[in-house]
Amino acid sequence: MFDDLPPDLARLLTLRVWHAMWLQRIDTKIAALQERNAEQEQGRNNRPQEPDWIVEFGIGNGRPPIEVHVGDCYAAGKRRRPVPRDEARRLLTSGVRACTHCKPDAQLRILD
């Protein structure tokens, strides 16, 4: 039936130990990957919701607002914070530039 196995007991026992070691390594790797996948899923579930509106700030003293974005705009810089709809409208009407990519002024129905 298993003609390709070694014929003597010592080599068969050695082969059994090697297979047991491999199974232990495989089981350890499976457990680590399952834990990693569970942590990634938990991270996706606990991620905060994207804000509806973002204001981007400039560099320097007082950091003035320079641009308003829609919450999921890819062009928003790193110096930003979420703002409510009313503040986004106020900033746009006070002269802060609207992003040319996501066009928050059109979505907020602000005409020039």
PDB file of C-alpha atoms in Angstrom:
ATOM      1  CA  MET A   1       0.000   0.000   0.000  1.00  0.00           C
ATOM      2  CA  PHE A   2       2.678   2.578   1.040  1.00  0.00           C
ATOM      3  CA  ASP A   3       5.661   1.115  -0.799  1.00  0.00           C
ATOM      4  CA  ASP A   4       7.561   4.412  -0.907  1.00  0.00           C
ATOM      5  CA  LEU A   5       7.954   4.587   2.895  1.00  0.00           C
ATOM      6  CA  PRO A   6      11.212   3.507   4.557  1.00  0.00           C
ATOM      7  CA  PRO A   7      11.314  -0.183   5.466  1.00  0.00           C
ATOM      8  CA  ASP A   8      12.813   0.120   8.960  1.00  0.00           C
ATOM      9  CA  LEU A   9      11.253   1.296  12.232  1.00  0.00           C
ATOM     10  CA  ALA A  10      13.877   3.941  13.097  1.00  0.00           C
ATOM     11  CA  ARG A  11      13.392   5.870   9.869  1.00  0.00           C
ATOM     12  CA  LEU A  12       9.590   5.562  10.109  1.00  0.00           C
ATOM     13  CA  LEU A  13       9.669   7.017  13.632  1.00  0.00           C
ATOM     14  CA  THR A  14      11.930   9.845  12.450  1.00  0.00           C
ATOM     15  CA  LEU A  15       9.557  10.536   9.575  1.00  0.00           C
ATOM     16  CA  ARG A  16       6.641  10.618  12.017  1.00  0.00           C
ATOM     17  CA  VAL A  17       8.464  13.160  14.237  1.00  0.00           C
ATOM     18  CA  TRP A  18       9.241  15.358  11.219  1.00  0.00           C
ATOM     19  CA  HIS A  19       5.624  15.303  10.107  1.00  0.00           C
ATOM     20  CA  ALA A  20       4.441  16.141  13.623  1.00  0.00           C
ATOM     21  CA  MET A  21       6.838  19.108  13.689  1.00  0.00           C
ATOM     22  CA  TRP A  22       5.578  20.315  10.299  1.00  0.00           C
ATOM     23  CA  LEU A  23       1.965  20.000  11.417  1.00  0.00           C
ATOM     24  CA  GLN A  24       2.758  22.040  14.525  1.00  0.00           C
ATOM     25  CA  ARG A  25       4.392  24.762  12.398  1.00  0.00           C
ATOM     26  CA  ILE A  26       1.443  24.782  10.013  1.00  0.00           C
ATOM     27  CA  ASP A  27      -1.059  24.991  12.888  1.00  0.00           C
ATOM     28  CA  THR A  28       0.900  27.871  14.442  1.00  0.00           C
ATOM     29  CA  LYS A  29       0.937  29.746  11.117  1.00  0.00           C
ATOM     30  CA  ILE A  30      -2.808  29.144  10.631  1.00  0.00           C
ATOM     31  CA  ALA A  31      -3.552  30.484  14.124  1.00  0.00           C
ATOM     32  CA  ALA A  32      -1.398  33.587  13.517  1.00  0.00           C
ATOM     33  CA  LEU A  33      -3.105  34.322  10.196  1.00  0.00           C
ATOM     34  CA  GLN A  34      -6.572  33.836  11.701  1.00  0.00           C
ATOM     35  CA  GLU A  35      -5.695  36.237  14.519  1.00  0.00           C
ATOM     36  CA  ARG A  36      -4.338  38.782  12.033  1.00  0.00           C
ATOM     37  CA  ASN A  37      -7.478  38.555   9.892  1.00  0.00           C
ATOM     38  CA  ALA A  38      -9.677  38.977  12.974  1.00  0.00           C
ATOM     39  CA  GLU A  39      -7.692  42.071  14.038  1.00  0.00           C
ATOM     40  CA  GLN A  40      -7.969  43.570  10.544  1.00  0.00           C
ATOM     41  CA  GLU A  41     -11.718  42.981  10.495  1.00  0.00           C
ATOM     42  CA  GLN A  42     -12.053  44.542  13.951  1.00  0.00           C
ATOM     43  CA  GLY A  43     -10.027  47.539  12.744  1.00  0.00           C
ATOM     44  CA  ARG A  44     -12.283  47.964   9.703  1.00  0.00           C
ATOM     45  CA  ASN A  45     -15.386  47.762  11.909  1.00  0.00           C
ATOM     46  CA  ASN A  46     -14.033  50.287  14.456  1.00  0.00           C
ATOM     47  CA  ARG A  47     -12.769  52.824  11.907  1.00  0.00           C
ATOM     48  CA  PRO A  48     -14.356  56.233  12.493  1.00  0.00           C
ATOM     49  CA  GLN A  49     -16.845  57.410   9.898  1.00  0.00           C
ATOM     50  CA  GLU A  50     -15.614  59.844   7.253  1.00  0.00           C
ATOM     51  CA  PRO A  51     -16.641  63.449   7.999  1.00  0.00           C
ATOM     52  CA  ASP A  52     -19.006  65.180   5.598  1.00  0.00           C
ATOM     53  CA  TRP A  53     -16.860  68.314   5.278  1.00  0.00           C
ATOM     54  CA  ILE A  54     -13.156  69.058   5.832  1.00  0.00           C
ATOM     55  CA  VAL A  55     -11.316  72.337   6.176  1.00  0.00           C
ATOM     56  CA  GLU A  56      -7.634  72.370   5.233  1.00  0.00           C
ATOM     57  CA  PHE A  57      -5.302  74.721   7.093  1.00  0.00           C
ATOM     58  CA  GLY A  58      -2.247  76.599   5.941  1.00  0.00           C
ATOM     59  CA  ILE A  59       1.204  76.754   7.475  1.00  0.00           C
ATOM     60  CA  GLY A  60       2.332  79.334   9.963  1.00  0.00           C
ATOM     61  CA  ASN A  61       1.128  81.453  12.819  1.00  0.00           C
ATOM     62  CA  GLY A  62      -2.561  80.926  13.513  1.00  0.00           C
ATOM     63  CA  ARG A  63      -2.864  78.439  10.619  1.00  0.00           C
ATOM     64  CA  PRO A  64      -5.592  80.127   8.573  1.00  0.00           C
ATOM     65  CA  PRO A  65      -8.076  77.959   6.677  1.00  0.00           C
ATOM     66  CA  ILE A  66      -7.122  77.772   2.993  1.00  0.00           C
ATOM     67  CA  GLU A  67      -9.540  75.307   1.407  1.00  0.00           C
ATOM     68  CA  VAL A  68     -12.818  73.461   2.058  1.00  0.00           C
ATOM     69  CA  HIS A  69     -13.276  69.855   0.889  1.00  0.00           C
ATOM     70  CA  VAL A  70     -15.972  67.213   0.826  1.00  0.00           C
ATOM     71  CA  GLY A  71     -15.213  64.565   3.481  1.00  0.00           C
ATOM     72  CA  ASP A  72     -13.851  61.879   1.130  1.00  0.00           C
ATOM     73  CA  CYS A  73     -11.846  64.184  -1.165  1.00  0.00           C
ATOM     74  CA  TYR A  74      -8.532  62.661  -2.223  1.00  0.00           C
ATOM     75  CA  ALA A  75      -6.954  66.090  -2.690  1.00  0.00           C
ATOM     76  CA  ALA A  76      -7.272  67.179   0.956  1.00  0.00           C
ATOM     77  CA  GLY A  77      -3.915  67.791   2.606  1.00  0.00           C
ATOM     78  CA  LYS A  78      -2.673  66.526   5.958  1.00  0.00           C
ATOM     79  CA  ARG A  79      -3.372  69.724   7.929  1.00  0.00           C
ATOM     80  CA  ARG A  80      -7.129  69.386   8.184  1.00  0.00           C
ATOM     81  CA  ARG A  81     -10.040  68.887  10.529  1.00  0.00           C
ATOM     82  CA  PRO A  82     -13.672  67.903  10.095  1.00  0.00           C
ATOM     83  CA  VAL A  83     -16.269  70.670  10.244  1.00  0.00           C
ATOM     84  CA  PRO A  84     -20.075  70.671  10.318  1.00  0.00           C
ATOM     85  CA  ARG A  85     -22.098  71.733   7.289  1.00  0.00           C
ATOM     86  CA  ASP A  86     -22.870  75.210   8.664  1.00  0.00           C
ATOM     87  CA  GLU A  87     -19.208  76.017   9.291  1.00  0.00           C
ATOM     88  CA  ALA A  88     -18.253  74.784   5.807  1.00  0.00           C
ATOM     89  CA  ARG A  89     -20.907  77.085   4.316  1.00  0.00           C
ATOM     90  CA  ARG A  90     -19.705  80.003   6.471  1.00  0.00           C
ATOM     91  CA  LEU A  91     -16.073  79.470   5.436  1.00  0.00           C
ATOM     92  CA  LEU A  92     -16.957  79.290   1.751  1.00  0.00           C
ATOM     93  CA  THR A  93     -19.090  82.443   1.890  1.00  0.00           C
ATOM     94  CA  SER A  94     -16.341  84.286   3.787  1.00  0.00           C
ATOM     95  CA  GLY A  95     -13.870  83.755   0.939  1.00  0.00           C
ATOM     96  CA  VAL A  96     -12.092  80.486   1.741  1.00  0.00           C
ATOM     97  CA  ARG A  97     -11.303  78.668  -1.508  1.00  0.00           C
ATOM     98  CA  ALA A  98     -13.386  75.643  -2.522  1.00  0.00           C
ATOM     99  CA  CYS A  99     -11.538  72.532  -3.701  1.00  0.00           C
ATOM    100  CA  THR A 100     -11.577  72.291  -7.497  1.00  0.00           C
ATOM    101  CA  HIS A 101     -11.664  68.479  -7.387  1.00  0.00           C
ATOM    102  CA  CYS A 102     -14.605  67.739  -5.081  1.00  0.00           C
ATOM    103  CA  LYS A 103     -16.444  71.080  -5.539  1.00  0.00           C
ATOM    104  CA  PRO A 104     -17.984  71.543  -2.072  1.00  0.00           C
ATOM    105  CA  ASP A 105     -19.505  74.878  -3.124  1.00  0.00           C
ATOM    106  CA  ALA A 106     -21.665  73.106  -5.711  1.00  0.00           C
ATOM    107  CA  GLN A 107     -22.731  70.465  -3.207  1.00  0.00           C
ATOM    108  CA  LEU A 108     -23.562  73.119  -0.620  1.00  0.00           C
ATOM    109  CA  ARG A 109     -25.382  75.123  -3.331  1.00  0.00           C
ATOM    110  CA  ILE A 110     -23.287  78.268  -2.871  1.00  0.00           C
ATOM    111  CA  LEU A 111     -23.270  80.480  -5.951  1.00  0.00           C
ATOM    112  CA  ASP A 112     -20.608  83.086  -6.685  1.00  0.00           C
TER     113      ASP A 112
END
